[in-house]
Amino acid sequence: MTSNTKHEEWEWQELTWPDTLTPDAVHATLEHLAASSTLGPIVLEARATKTGLRWLIAVKPTRIDTVLDALRAHLTVRAHTPRRHRGEVLYAADLRVTGTDLSLEAPKITASIRGLYGALSRLHGEEEVVLQLLLGHRHTPPVRAKESLGTWLRVLAVPPRTGTTSKRRDGQHGFSLSLRVGVTGAAAPRARQLVGDVIGAFRVLESATSRISAVTGSVTHLNRAACPWRWPLTLTSGEVIGLTGWPIGEPPLPLLGTLHPRQLPPPEALVRTDRIIGTASAPGHSESVGIPIRDAAFHTHLLGPTGSAKSTVMLGLIAADITAGRGVLVLDPKGDLADRVLAHVPKNREHDVVVIDPTNATPVGFNPLSGHRRQASVTADTLLVTFEAVFAKHWGIRSADIFTAVFNTLARIYGANLLWVAPLLTNPAFRRKVLKHIDDPVGLGGFWEQYEAKSPAQQAEEIGPVLNKLRQLILRPGLRAMLGQSDPRFDLTDLFSKRRIVIVNLNKGLLGADAARLLGTLLIGQLWTKILARQRDGLQHRHIVSIYIDEIHDFLAGIPGDLSDALAQARSLGAAFTVANQYLKQFTPAMQASVETNTRSKIYFGLGGTDAATIAKHATDLDAQDLLLLPKYHAYAKSCSTAKPPAGPASLPLRHRLVSATQQPSTPPHTNATASPPPSPSKRSATSSPDHTGLH
């Protein structure tokens, strides 16, 4: 065969398939290409190595967009510039079809592709097999007269075709084409064997009137994808289906498996940001990917099992927010993330750091009862919800009644703290000093009058369940030192007004799971009152403050009322929540619905079967297998932009790169400026008395 030896000017693109293809869809695509004579020659290549397959397409540079649009009109396909060079083959063969009519039957087409992929799955070492299909001149279907109008001359000139297959073939456009097979990385005997395996797979397409064979070809022509002067084959679009090398048939296919997890390109909204979470892994993409700050205000949910890199992703976002000068709160129930954040605080922001750690010898104080007196009812309600959630198994009407009165009383007293609860209930002199500052005869006054009228024995019986719950705080020295500070030097308001970096280290291994949950829930409750207080600020002053909470299911109870409403309200008040947990069953049904609806940015890691099926119902372009088969340190990410509809998921290998360019400090940043020393033994009793709070 003679070929055009001049160097062809091709523009190459690599094709990726999110899923396998059907014979009908490929046929529609090829019929489209065959009917469009202005598209020029088209090269389709399938290149196989021991690690997998990749598919290429090449056309004249002026036709690339039109050809790709034609493919996308019928197939779910993505195209990108090849990341790897087209390696040159060292052995080539040209395929021949003698006779007429290759099979159009779908079962034979899919069987041929399976056989081809099966043969290619046996490659080893540096072996590579290249299947190259060049589509050249187009052919229109023959125009045949109706039988009733036929003449002897027409019958003699055009032999009639019989059967359904022949009639289907007669209505199809076609191509003049060349089909080549190349091999590299193998000695000549092995190369001939591999070509024979490919021919064997294609022979499934033979019919009673056709045969497929091979002759020695030119490696130069294959490497250059040179068009021949005389095209050796002419086939209809239907006959070409099984020769494309595309993944046709039901998964799993040999060599390819299930094509899961899908490798999806990142939407533009995920790329143009400095809040980096990883690097795109889709073919043709290596961009850094992140969650823009404008989308962070719509809240972000990370879901994945232990060890999936949730903390690494959160660390990248935290570092970006710190570098950008935002206020940041990190609540870490394990301690590792807190330590990593401290190690990456830039020098210019060390003075903004506040560490809340009840295991510290001199812990920063935290007073859930502090706040503006106008918000006393909100503070009391938040504390009540927190205690009810933490002690849900042992919560009754009596506990609710007493805690309601106590919290509403203390929330109105400047300098009160949670250690005042016990003396308020057990010490009459202490109680009188507090109550003389309460002017509410109908509400709180009535409760305390009834309480005072009871005998000490009756009072002890009623308050027993309350004091049992308070011992969770009083018996732990770290919690007592932290919560017993009436006027701590740090207030959560500073997170918003002074853009502090607040790191809450609730290491369960050191503090205890119950104590960590109680303190974290109390802190989230007070944080919520500070968020609500931003309603007094103008919109221009509601800059975004980033709040990161790991193991969120343990602390959501600190937010009173409907969680969905709370998250929506937080968005309008500039509080951007980024929350993480391991699996959906950790939520109550109401919590799960609220988090699903109100966290508009999602980062999903490899999930278990139940969670994968649940998430797939709400995810575009994904099914359960994608989430189930994600490798470690990979995730699908979806971001919601305020200017656009939610973007589709993108797969990310989490090769984390911190965005902070400052050198890691040799020691954690100092926090003395914001830490209050614990009360000395002589002063601890003073924190339980209103005499030391300006009350007389």
XYZ file of C-alpha atoms in Angstrom:
696
model
C 0.000 0.000 0.000
C 1.274 3.447 -0.867
C 0.910 6.212 1.670
C 1.212 9.940 1.852
C 4.674 10.380 3.300
C 4.403 14.084 4.032
C 4.156 15.042 7.692
C 0.512 15.478 8.678
C -0.510 18.525 10.722
C -2.679 17.075 13.490
C -4.060 18.506 16.690
C -4.217 15.745 19.284
C -6.634 15.500 22.186
C -6.950 12.772 24.797
C -10.435 11.390 25.464
C -11.709 10.200 28.824
C -14.935 8.316 29.435
C -16.824 8.634 32.727
C -18.640 5.417 31.866
C -18.752 2.672 29.272
C -20.524 3.220 25.944
C -23.362 1.493 24.127
C -23.093 0.302 20.515
C -26.047 2.499 19.556
C -24.422 5.660 20.967
C -21.134 4.952 19.183
C -23.017 4.184 15.966
C -24.850 7.522 16.169
C -21.515 9.286 16.672
C -19.835 7.593 13.718
C -22.861 8.189 11.498
C -22.635 11.884 12.413
C -18.930 11.956 11.521
C -19.503 10.023 8.292
C -22.299 12.325 7.178
C -20.159 15.450 7.717
C -17.799 15.552 4.769
C -16.319 18.916 5.796
C -14.688 17.536 8.954
C -11.729 16.141 7.059
C -9.721 13.067 8.090
C -9.972 11.892 11.690
C -7.521 9.722 13.630
C -8.720 7.536 16.511
C -6.069 5.836 18.624
C -6.232 3.439 21.551
C -2.923 2.954 23.376
C -2.580 0.127 25.882
C 0.113 -0.622 28.448
C 0.136 -2.890 31.474
C -1.269 -0.006 33.527
C -4.319 0.689 31.367
C -5.726 2.262 28.232
C -5.869 5.776 26.912
C -7.736 7.061 23.878
C -6.623 9.840 21.524
C -8.245 11.712 18.674
C -6.570 13.914 16.062
C -7.960 16.168 13.336
C -6.821 19.208 11.430
C -6.396 22.139 13.864
C -9.224 24.124 12.276
C -11.685 21.247 12.812
C -10.936 20.166 16.379
C -13.772 22.062 18.083
C -16.354 20.911 15.538
C -15.315 17.265 15.833
C -15.330 17.351 19.639
C -18.771 18.956 19.611
C -19.967 16.126 17.373
C -18.661 13.569 19.867
C -20.237 15.349 22.830
C -23.579 15.477 21.039
C -23.874 11.696 21.394
C -21.397 10.575 24.056
C -20.415 11.523 27.593
C -16.787 12.287 26.847
C -14.172 14.770 27.985
C -11.199 15.943 25.966
C -7.932 17.486 27.078
C -4.392 18.012 25.869
C -2.442 14.750 26.255
C -0.143 14.760 29.263
C 2.055 12.010 27.831
C 3.943 11.922 24.549
C 2.797 9.518 21.840
C 5.506 6.898 21.956
C 6.765 5.589 18.614
C 6.099 1.965 17.690
C 8.789 -0.388 16.410
C 6.522 -2.914 14.697
C 3.409 -2.208 12.610
C 0.754 -4.131 10.734
C -2.143 -3.037 8.505
C -5.485 -4.802 8.778
C -7.384 -5.983 5.720
C -11.024 -6.908 5.287
C -11.798 -9.182 2.367
C -15.321 -9.829 1.229
C -18.242 -7.733 2.449
C -20.355 -7.021 5.469
C -18.734 -7.038 8.916
C -21.191 -7.814 11.689
C -23.544 -5.095 12.914
C -24.868 -7.162 15.805
C -24.402 -5.534 19.215
C -23.483 -8.804 21.003
C -20.671 -9.429 18.512
C -19.422 -5.845 18.788
C -19.244 -5.968 22.583
C -17.690 -9.447 22.460
C -15.006 -8.132 20.112
C -14.185 -5.240 22.464
C -14.034 -7.590 25.445
C -11.720 -9.881 23.511
C -9.532 -6.939 22.521
C -9.267 -5.662 26.084
C -8.632 -9.177 27.330
C -5.703 -9.496 24.941
C -4.347 -6.089 25.960
C -4.593 -6.949 29.657
C -1.768 -9.474 29.213
C 0.885 -6.839 28.483
C 3.929 -6.632 30.728
C 7.093 -4.613 31.147
C 7.406 -1.722 28.690
C 5.115 -3.266 26.086
C 2.636 -0.944 24.402
C 0.066 -1.795 21.744
C -1.386 0.954 19.549
C -4.614 0.604 17.582
C -4.882 3.389 14.997
C -8.040 3.997 12.945
C -7.878 6.689 10.232
C -11.223 7.834 8.874
C -10.849 9.377 5.430
C -13.202 10.058 2.531
C -16.927 9.926 3.317
C -19.473 7.815 1.455
C -23.207 8.393 1.262
C -25.722 5.536 1.270
C -26.532 4.193 -2.228
C -29.756 5.463 -3.752
C -31.874 2.482 -4.762
C -35.110 2.599 -6.743
C -38.240 0.937 -5.431
C -38.604 -2.678 -6.511
C -41.793 -1.973 -8.457
C -39.932 0.549 -10.593
C -36.810 -1.545 -11.025
C -35.485 -2.466 -14.448
C -33.397 -5.383 -15.616
C -30.542 -2.941 -16.148
C -30.737 -1.652 -12.514
C -30.904 -5.193 -11.157
C -27.846 -6.193 -13.173
C -25.953 -3.055 -12.104
C -26.758 -3.263 -8.376
C -27.034 -6.792 -6.999
C -29.839 -6.938 -4.456
C -29.061 -7.349 -0.749
C -31.400 -9.414 1.303
C -32.160 -9.587 5.017
C -32.613 -7.024 7.765
C -28.868 -6.473 8.275
C -28.303 -5.636 4.634
C -31.169 -3.157 4.650
C -29.750 -1.485 7.761
C -26.323 -1.279 6.145
C -27.744 0.204 2.939
C -29.061 3.217 4.865
C -25.726 4.113 6.476
C -22.987 6.548 5.586
C -19.469 5.209 5.495
C -15.745 5.899 5.385
C -12.703 5.081 3.392
C -10.344 4.125 6.157
C -7.115 2.556 7.289
C -6.714 0.352 10.372
C -3.234 -0.159 11.819
C -1.776 -1.982 14.807
C 1.603 -1.061 16.284
C 3.750 -2.564 19.027
C 6.732 -1.282 20.976
C 8.724 -2.641 23.900
C 8.638 -6.217 22.588
C 10.857 -8.392 20.413
C 9.607 -9.285 16.925
C 8.121 -12.710 17.837
C 6.254 -11.231 20.787
C 5.121 -8.259 18.670
C 3.696 -10.608 16.030
C 1.927 -12.540 18.769
C 0.347 -9.370 20.155
C -0.822 -8.307 16.697
C -2.275 -11.774 16.246
C -4.178 -11.404 19.530
C -5.675 -8.119 18.294
C -6.646 -9.688 14.960
C -8.223 -12.578 16.828
C -10.413 -10.202 18.810
C -11.534 -8.399 15.645
C -12.390 -11.655 13.886
C -15.445 -11.918 16.090
C -16.864 -9.269 13.723
C -16.490 -11.487 10.652
C -19.585 -12.655 8.832
C -20.187 -15.424 6.321
C -18.983 -13.103 3.558
C -16.026 -11.328 5.206
C -12.598 -12.115 6.627
C -10.087 -10.016 8.601
C -6.338 -10.423 8.178
C -3.110 -8.436 8.584
C -0.133 -7.507 6.444
C 3.139 -5.878 7.394
C 2.750 -2.121 7.757
C 4.945 0.958 7.997
C 5.986 2.139 11.448
C 6.654 5.598 9.997
C 3.127 5.913 8.670
C 1.659 4.814 11.999
C 3.895 7.089 14.066
C 3.028 10.068 11.861
C -0.615 9.026 11.475
C -0.038 9.542 7.748
C -3.063 9.317 5.474
C -2.633 6.798 2.617
C -2.806 7.838 -1.028
C -5.217 4.990 -1.593
C -7.493 4.004 1.260
C -7.433 0.207 1.689
C -10.855 -0.230 3.336
C -14.383 1.063 2.824
C -16.849 0.356 5.627
C -20.172 1.719 6.820
C -20.478 3.565 10.114
C -22.026 0.497 11.722
C -19.144 -1.727 10.666
C -16.620 0.665 12.210
C -18.124 0.520 15.737
C -16.112 -2.467 16.896
C -12.880 -1.154 15.348
C -12.667 2.080 17.372
C -11.187 0.474 20.475
C -13.561 2.537 22.608
C -14.966 1.018 25.849
C -18.204 -0.444 24.480
C -20.288 -2.827 26.585
C -21.498 -3.363 30.116
C -18.901 -2.920 32.877
C -16.709 -4.354 34.182
C -14.510 -4.605 31.109
C -11.129 -6.382 31.083
C -8.222 -4.020 31.764
C -10.620 -1.181 32.654
C -12.662 -2.702 35.442
C -15.715 -0.602 36.282
C -14.302 2.853 35.373
C -14.990 3.768 38.996
C -14.228 5.998 40.732
C -14.906 8.545 38.013
C -12.176 11.100 37.431
C -14.072 14.372 37.047
C -12.485 17.682 36.041
C -12.720 20.487 38.596
C -15.217 23.294 37.961
C -13.702 26.720 37.473
C -15.182 27.868 40.790
C -12.973 25.371 42.638
C -9.780 26.391 40.867
C -9.634 30.175 41.258
C -9.063 30.432 45.002
C -6.257 30.584 47.547
C -8.081 28.263 49.992
C -6.432 25.106 48.648
C -7.571 21.600 49.590
C -5.693 19.479 47.044
C -4.767 18.886 43.421
C -7.133 17.812 40.659
C -6.557 14.229 39.514
C -8.735 14.107 36.385
C -6.827 13.384 33.161
C -5.479 16.609 31.719
C -5.840 18.502 34.988
C -3.239 19.253 37.641
C -4.630 22.495 39.048
C -4.761 23.280 42.727
C -8.341 23.057 43.905
C -10.081 24.715 46.836
C -13.221 26.242 48.331
C -13.543 30.005 47.649
C -14.245 32.163 50.681
C -17.434 33.478 49.060
C -18.737 29.892 49.108
C -17.438 29.166 52.611
C -20.206 31.364 54.033
C -22.681 28.762 52.751
C -20.937 26.263 55.063
C -18.859 23.193 54.224
C -19.265 19.551 55.257
C -16.454 16.980 55.189
C -17.515 13.337 55.434
C -15.106 10.415 55.609
C -13.794 7.680 57.912
C -10.873 8.040 60.274
C -7.577 8.396 58.416
C -9.087 9.723 55.198
C -7.318 13.124 55.524
C -10.211 15.286 56.719
C -7.895 17.046 59.163
C -5.345 17.676 56.414
C -7.981 19.339 54.250
C -9.217 21.430 57.166
C -5.640 22.450 57.951
C -5.212 23.822 54.433
C -8.374 25.901 54.704
C -7.472 27.099 58.205
C -3.986 28.122 57.099
C -5.434 30.092 54.188
C -7.907 31.909 56.440
C -5.200 32.743 58.969
C -2.917 34.057 56.239
C -5.776 36.175 54.883
C -6.201 37.815 58.302
C -9.620 36.360 59.112
C -10.946 35.465 62.513
C -10.735 31.688 62.964
C -12.050 29.264 65.575
C -10.917 25.629 65.550
C -12.610 23.100 67.825
C -10.599 19.873 67.865
C -11.717 16.955 70.070
C -8.541 14.956 69.343
C -5.733 17.466 69.778
C -3.701 16.669 66.659
C -5.282 19.322 64.453
C -4.907 21.939 67.186
C -1.176 21.221 67.441
C -0.729 21.346 63.651
C -2.545 24.669 63.395
C -0.354 26.161 66.126
C 2.753 25.021 64.272
C 1.710 26.893 61.131
C 0.599 30.255 62.483
C 2.579 33.003 60.699
C 4.786 35.217 62.845
C 2.697 38.269 62.055
C -0.403 36.665 63.604
C 1.012 34.998 66.705
C -0.346 37.821 68.880
C -3.874 36.902 67.719
C -3.697 33.313 68.996
C -5.846 32.174 71.913
C -5.600 28.551 73.077
C -8.450 27.138 75.129
C -7.113 23.944 76.704
C -8.531 22.695 80.030
C -5.491 20.428 80.512
C -3.197 23.465 80.591
C -1.794 24.453 83.985
C -2.986 28.029 83.385
C -6.031 27.646 81.133
C -7.702 30.496 79.318
C -10.959 31.226 81.081
C -14.317 30.569 79.494
C -17.558 31.816 81.008
C -20.749 30.660 79.228
C -22.775 33.071 81.375
C -20.959 36.163 80.153
C -22.571 38.417 77.623
C -24.735 41.467 77.255
C -27.553 41.600 79.799
C -29.989 42.231 76.940
C -29.163 38.737 75.741
C -29.671 37.097 79.131
C -32.625 35.030 77.912
C -30.677 33.799 74.880
C -27.723 32.876 77.101
C -29.981 30.987 79.504
C -31.811 29.150 76.718
C -28.517 28.131 75.135
C -27.196 26.713 78.406
C -30.452 24.878 79.032
C -30.368 23.272 75.581
C -26.738 22.293 76.107
C -27.293 20.596 79.460
C -30.427 18.877 78.203
C -28.558 17.456 75.208
C -25.504 16.334 77.169
C -27.566 14.710 79.938
C -30.471 13.589 77.752
C -30.642 10.094 79.290
C -31.081 11.549 82.789
C -33.132 14.645 82.045
C -36.528 15.184 83.583
C -39.123 17.861 84.273
C -37.611 18.733 87.652
C -34.115 19.207 86.221
C -35.499 21.356 83.413
C -37.469 23.526 85.847
C -34.564 24.163 88.217
C -31.948 24.710 85.505
C -34.278 27.147 83.725
C -34.617 29.275 86.842
C -30.932 29.068 87.763
C -29.621 29.970 84.307
C -32.082 32.818 83.824
C -31.068 34.162 87.231
C -27.310 33.956 86.795
C -27.398 35.236 83.204
C -28.660 38.562 84.591
C -25.841 38.931 87.136
C -22.582 40.480 86.014
C -19.628 38.218 86.860
C -21.656 35.073 87.485
C -20.187 31.749 86.366
C -21.273 28.126 86.349
C -19.647 27.403 89.719
C -22.258 29.675 91.256
C -25.020 27.177 90.529
C -24.342 24.935 93.538
C -24.116 27.718 96.171
C -27.140 29.418 94.637
C -29.149 26.274 95.371
C -27.567 25.255 98.691
C -26.390 28.449 100.431
C -29.249 30.731 101.615
C -26.958 33.715 102.341
C -25.351 33.455 98.912
C -28.768 33.142 97.310
C -30.103 36.265 99.018
C -27.155 38.370 97.804
C -27.790 37.233 94.233
C -31.568 37.531 94.234
C -31.627 41.100 95.561
C -30.403 42.113 92.082
C -33.258 40.287 90.313
C -36.378 42.351 89.694
C -38.840 39.810 88.306
C -41.539 39.129 90.911
C -43.900 37.308 88.547
C -41.317 35.045 86.890
C -38.098 34.253 88.717
C -39.327 35.824 91.949
C -42.196 33.348 92.133
C -39.914 30.353 91.601
C -37.476 31.386 94.312
C -40.273 32.181 96.789
C -41.601 28.644 96.371
C -38.089 27.240 96.657
C -37.388 29.175 99.882
C -40.669 27.947 101.368
C -39.552 24.310 101.176
C -37.686 22.553 103.927
C -33.964 21.801 103.512
C -34.835 18.125 103.039
C -37.296 18.930 100.236
C -34.777 21.234 98.592
C -32.071 18.567 98.771
C -34.388 16.013 97.171
C -35.267 18.345 94.293
C -31.779 19.603 93.545
C -30.071 16.214 93.832
C -30.308 15.474 90.053
C -29.078 18.998 89.286
C -26.030 18.746 91.536
C -25.200 15.317 90.094
C -24.916 16.887 86.668
C -22.859 19.820 87.951
C -20.304 17.442 89.422
C -19.230 16.693 85.836
C -17.749 20.197 85.940
C -16.757 20.623 89.571
C -14.858 17.353 90.014
C -12.504 18.034 87.071
C -9.805 20.535 88.123
C -9.145 21.698 84.573
C -12.794 22.439 83.873
C -13.220 24.011 87.285
C -10.261 26.321 86.730
C -11.533 27.316 83.304
C -15.254 27.728 84.008
C -14.746 29.273 87.455
C -13.327 32.521 86.047
C -16.020 35.167 86.371
C -14.300 37.763 84.213
C -11.787 35.981 81.959
C -9.419 38.179 79.991
C -10.595 36.594 76.750
C -14.151 36.784 75.479
C -15.499 35.078 72.365
C -16.600 38.487 71.154
C -12.912 39.088 70.334
C -13.141 36.375 67.675
C -15.367 38.724 65.689
C -14.231 42.188 66.767
C -10.464 41.551 66.933
C -10.248 38.634 64.461
C -8.615 36.309 66.959
C -7.358 32.809 66.144
C -9.089 30.671 68.772
C -7.861 27.084 69.067
C -9.944 24.861 71.328
C -8.019 21.709 72.247
C -10.442 19.168 73.716
C -8.192 16.116 73.634
C -10.546 13.301 74.634
C -7.626 11.098 75.630
C -6.564 13.573 78.309
C -9.827 15.279 79.195
C -12.312 12.414 78.890
C -14.983 12.004 76.229
C -17.877 13.241 78.392
C -16.006 16.294 79.639
C -14.824 17.159 76.127
C -18.359 16.888 74.795
C -19.761 19.014 77.629
C -17.169 21.766 77.298
C -17.355 21.782 73.493
C -21.126 22.004 73.556
C -21.004 24.832 76.098
C -18.524 26.703 73.934
C -20.608 26.266 70.775
C -23.607 27.505 72.717
C -21.855 30.696 73.773
C -20.413 31.094 70.289
C -23.955 31.029 68.953
C -25.001 33.905 71.232
C -22.030 35.934 69.954
C -23.031 35.197 66.363
C -26.577 36.379 67.049
C -25.179 39.541 68.629
C -23.776 40.501 65.204
C -27.307 41.463 64.205
C -26.554 44.776 65.914
C -23.663 45.342 63.491
C -24.145 46.809 60.061
C -23.673 44.574 57.032
C -20.353 46.235 56.240
C -18.984 45.094 59.619
C -20.056 41.449 59.290
C -16.808 40.195 57.814
C -16.571 36.420 57.453
C -15.300 34.508 60.475
C -14.340 30.878 59.832
C -15.431 28.251 62.358
C -13.994 24.721 62.104
C -15.482 21.878 64.127
C -14.337 18.269 63.940
C -16.677 15.516 65.167
C -19.504 17.996 64.753
C -22.198 15.539 65.866
C -20.929 15.783 69.450
C -21.404 19.546 69.662
C -24.406 20.515 67.542
C -26.643 20.411 70.600
C -25.084 23.686 71.714
C -27.097 25.527 69.059
C -30.651 26.059 70.344
C -33.764 25.836 68.203
C -33.984 24.501 64.669
C -30.527 23.701 63.289
C -31.525 24.476 59.695
C -32.683 27.946 60.672
C -29.550 28.455 62.750
C -27.181 27.594 59.890
C -29.119 29.795 57.493
C -29.026 32.637 60.003
C -25.301 32.157 60.616
C -24.689 32.584 56.896
C -26.332 36.001 56.908
C -24.309 36.991 59.985
C -20.924 36.171 58.452
C -20.188 32.933 60.329
C -18.780 30.292 57.961
C -18.981 26.793 59.451
C -16.707 24.016 58.188
C -17.696 20.790 59.920
C -16.492 17.205 59.717
C -17.567 13.776 60.879
C -17.002 10.122 60.009
C -20.368 8.694 58.950
C -23.983 9.805 58.648
C -25.374 7.598 61.421
C -23.571 9.834 63.900
C -26.302 12.397 63.199
C -29.896 12.213 64.289
C -32.252 12.244 61.273
C -33.017 15.922 61.911
C -29.319 16.818 62.153
C -28.533 14.898 58.971
C -31.263 16.689 57.042
C -30.099 20.076 58.325
C -26.445 19.473 57.498
C -27.286 18.090 54.050
C -29.504 21.063 53.206
C -27.499 23.908 54.700
C -23.881 22.988 54.017
C -23.722 23.876 50.358
C -20.068 22.908 49.824
C -19.269 19.209 50.204
C -16.057 17.198 50.441
C -16.685 13.453 50.363
C -13.936 10.905 50.959
C -14.151 7.145 50.429
C -17.349 6.041 52.184
C -18.955 2.842 53.388
C -21.759 1.232 51.427
C -24.701 2.800 53.265
C -23.289 6.329 53.263
C -22.134 6.005 49.645
C -25.637 5.038 48.533
C -27.199 7.892 50.508
C -24.811 10.554 49.211
C -25.061 9.317 45.611
C -28.789 10.122 45.616
C -27.962 13.819 45.928
C -24.722 13.995 43.905
C -24.602 14.773 40.208
C -22.353 12.689 37.940
C -21.684 10.182 40.734
C -23.021 6.859 41.891
C -22.390 4.795 45.004
C -19.463 2.894 43.465
C -17.561 6.125 42.872
C -17.698 6.994 46.560
C -17.179 3.410 47.675
C -14.027 2.867 45.589
C -12.260 6.195 46.185
C -8.630 5.515 47.138
C -7.126 6.903 50.294
C -6.370 10.638 50.291
C -8.797 11.286 47.430
C -12.132 13.052 47.634
C -14.954 14.462 45.581
C -15.557 18.155 46.193
C -18.508 20.357 45.331
C -18.674 24.095 45.875
C -21.663 26.406 45.747
C -21.126 29.831 44.233
C -23.398 32.729 45.032
C -23.312 33.745 41.380
C -23.845 30.325 39.806
C -25.728 27.101 40.417
C -23.858 24.555 42.543
C -20.878 23.168 40.645
C -20.462 19.466 40.009
C -18.081 17.300 42.040
C -14.367 17.109 41.322
C -11.986 14.358 42.360
C -8.909 15.435 44.282
C -5.798 13.623 45.409
C -5.068 15.361 48.668
C -1.399 16.122 48.173
C -1.611 18.923 50.680
C 0.414 22.086 50.315
C 0.062 24.701 53.031
C -0.623 28.114 51.641
C 1.226 29.842 54.480
C 4.654 30.849 53.248
C 6.075 31.667 56.664
C 8.608 29.409 58.305
C 7.253 27.010 60.891
C 7.910 28.369 64.383
C 10.206 26.302 66.561
C 7.781 26.671 69.462
C 4.034 27.232 69.572
C 2.947 30.877 69.615
C 2.671 32.466 73.038
C -0.818 32.867 74.430
C -0.022 34.527 77.742
C -1.605 37.786 76.694
C -5.001 36.177 76.520
C -4.726 33.574 79.256
C -6.209 34.087 82.687
C -4.452 32.269 85.543
C -6.571 29.759 87.420
C -7.853 30.936 90.782
C -5.584 30.200 93.710
C -7.062 28.023 96.483
C -7.822 31.139 98.499
C -9.527 32.794 95.561
C -11.524 29.835 94.271
C -14.088 30.254 96.998
C -14.277 33.894 96.074
C -15.411 33.005 92.565
C -18.438 31.379 94.149
C -19.494 34.556 95.922
C -21.188 37.632 94.479
C -19.156 39.771 96.920
C -16.251 39.632 94.448
C -18.192 40.701 91.352
C -19.189 44.213 92.325
C -22.488 43.046 93.883
C -23.220 44.253 97.415
